[in-house]
Amino acid sequence: MAQRMSKGVLFDLDGTLLDSAPDFIVSLNTLLQKYNRPKLDPEMIRSHVSDGSWKLVSLGFGIEESHDDCAQLREELLIEYEKNSLVYGGAFPGISDALDYLLELGIPYGVVTNKPLRFAEPILQNEPAFKNCRTLVCPDHINKIKPDPEGILKGCGDLSIGPSDCLYIGDHMKDLEAGINAGTRVIACYFGYSLKAGDHDESILGANHPIDLIDLIDLMKA
């Protein structure tokens, strides 16, 4: 039986397509400085970017996410981040090559992210590497975020493909879980912020660099 490539690819955003850590490092440390708190080591911030803004505030201020001050501090962090988005960070080097490869193959791609539309949409509009993105699914569009499969299933629908014909690529366990829960195949990004080899089932392939995605997409036959 002849093999065929996947009919579509969906990506996580932060830590997968987008190196947003530099923007978050500046944003969080600016906020900490405002409140006379010590700045955090950039690598510590980087390792938690995919855990979201609540986690970054909790980490920086040493408070639980349920703390009364956390919501206000988070909104202040997001205001800082909005100023800095794409100023210090951008598409990972090599990602544009992987996305161009999909274009050459005639395979559409989209983004399914837990990042709110308020921040994700301007990034896709202003980062040239993402100009051919066919769909963007954010928490604003669904009822349940990853690891729930709802967003990935919506993304598949937007690309007019079934989950079994789709790859989902991300840098966090919740990404892998969401893809598996949706019925897609998955690829782990070790160049992102959270995952490393050994964090997941050994049957799941991983990319050490964005350019590795080209070879892995070739390997992931339907």
XYZ file of C-alpha atoms in Angstrom, residues 65-184:
120
model
C -1.804 31.288 41.697
C -4.856 31.460 43.993
C -3.367 34.398 45.951
C -5.511 37.559 45.999
C -2.788 39.605 44.277
C -2.021 37.134 41.509
C -4.758 38.191 39.074
C -3.800 41.874 39.206
C -0.096 41.115 38.872
C -0.826 38.817 35.953
C -2.719 41.566 34.148
C 0.205 43.921 34.728
C 2.553 41.292 33.336
C 0.385 40.889 30.256
C 0.369 44.659 29.695
C 4.169 44.614 29.792
C 4.246 41.604 27.491
C 1.929 43.308 25.009
C 4.477 46.134 24.749
C 7.357 43.706 24.237
C 5.783 41.059 22.012
C 8.072 40.364 19.017
C 10.465 43.102 20.211
C 13.046 40.689 21.645
C 11.720 37.335 20.457
C 10.355 35.927 17.210
C 10.110 32.742 15.193
C 12.706 30.160 16.182
C 15.609 30.048 13.704
C 14.818 27.276 11.251
C 11.049 27.372 11.729
C 10.522 29.341 8.517
C 12.357 26.563 6.618
C 10.058 23.916 8.115
C 6.951 25.963 7.283
C 8.201 26.623 3.744
C 8.698 22.876 3.366
C 5.045 22.284 4.239
C 4.087 24.897 1.643
C 6.181 23.087 -0.983
C 4.377 19.844 -0.162
C 0.993 21.553 -0.352
C 0.276 20.732 3.304
C -1.686 23.428 5.150
C -0.811 24.302 8.734
C -2.415 26.125 11.615
C -1.867 27.042 15.241
C -3.684 25.742 18.311
C -2.513 27.598 21.395
C -3.526 28.356 24.975
C -2.383 31.940 24.329
C -5.333 34.386 24.264
C -6.349 35.817 20.886
C -5.421 39.308 22.137
C -1.746 38.311 21.979
C -1.635 35.478 19.448
C -3.371 37.192 16.533
C -0.968 40.171 16.294
C 1.977 37.755 16.408
C 0.678 35.777 13.439
C -0.054 39.010 11.589
C 3.331 40.605 12.243
C 5.825 37.719 12.169
C 6.597 37.118 8.463
C 7.472 33.447 9.038
C 3.820 32.726 9.895
C 2.263 34.425 6.872
C 0.808 31.209 5.441
C -0.912 30.046 8.631
C -4.388 28.847 7.699
C -6.097 28.865 11.084
C -5.578 30.109 14.626
C -7.391 28.489 17.546
C -7.150 30.250 20.923
C -8.983 29.830 24.240
C -11.377 32.558 22.987
C -12.711 30.099 20.393
C -13.343 27.038 22.579
C -14.698 25.950 25.948
C -11.751 23.855 27.160
C -8.034 24.435 26.587
C -5.227 21.896 26.161
C -4.773 19.158 27.240
C -8.444 18.905 26.264
C -8.639 17.981 22.562
C -11.336 20.546 21.677
C -8.962 23.109 20.171
C -7.110 20.573 18.046
C -10.372 19.099 16.794
C -11.497 22.602 15.828
C -8.179 23.175 14.070
C -8.623 19.957 12.110
C -12.096 21.082 11.112
C -10.761 24.461 9.991
C -8.236 22.669 7.763
C -10.968 20.289 6.535
C -9.058 17.200 7.652
C -9.709 14.392 10.099
C -7.565 14.010 13.244
C -5.954 10.826 11.914
C -4.648 12.839 8.943
C -3.132 15.513 11.187
C 0.141 16.025 13.067
C 0.171 18.106 16.227
C 3.532 19.532 17.269
C 4.277 21.077 20.675
C 6.810 21.577 23.451
C 4.753 20.683 26.543
C 3.213 17.473 27.873
C -0.218 19.102 27.634
C 0.403 19.494 23.885
C 1.222 15.829 23.446
C -1.741 14.821 25.609
C -4.096 17.079 23.660
C -2.947 15.658 20.331
C -3.247 12.083 21.524
C -6.658 12.815 23.061
C -7.768 14.292 19.724
C -6.557 11.274 17.757
C -3.694 12.978 15.914
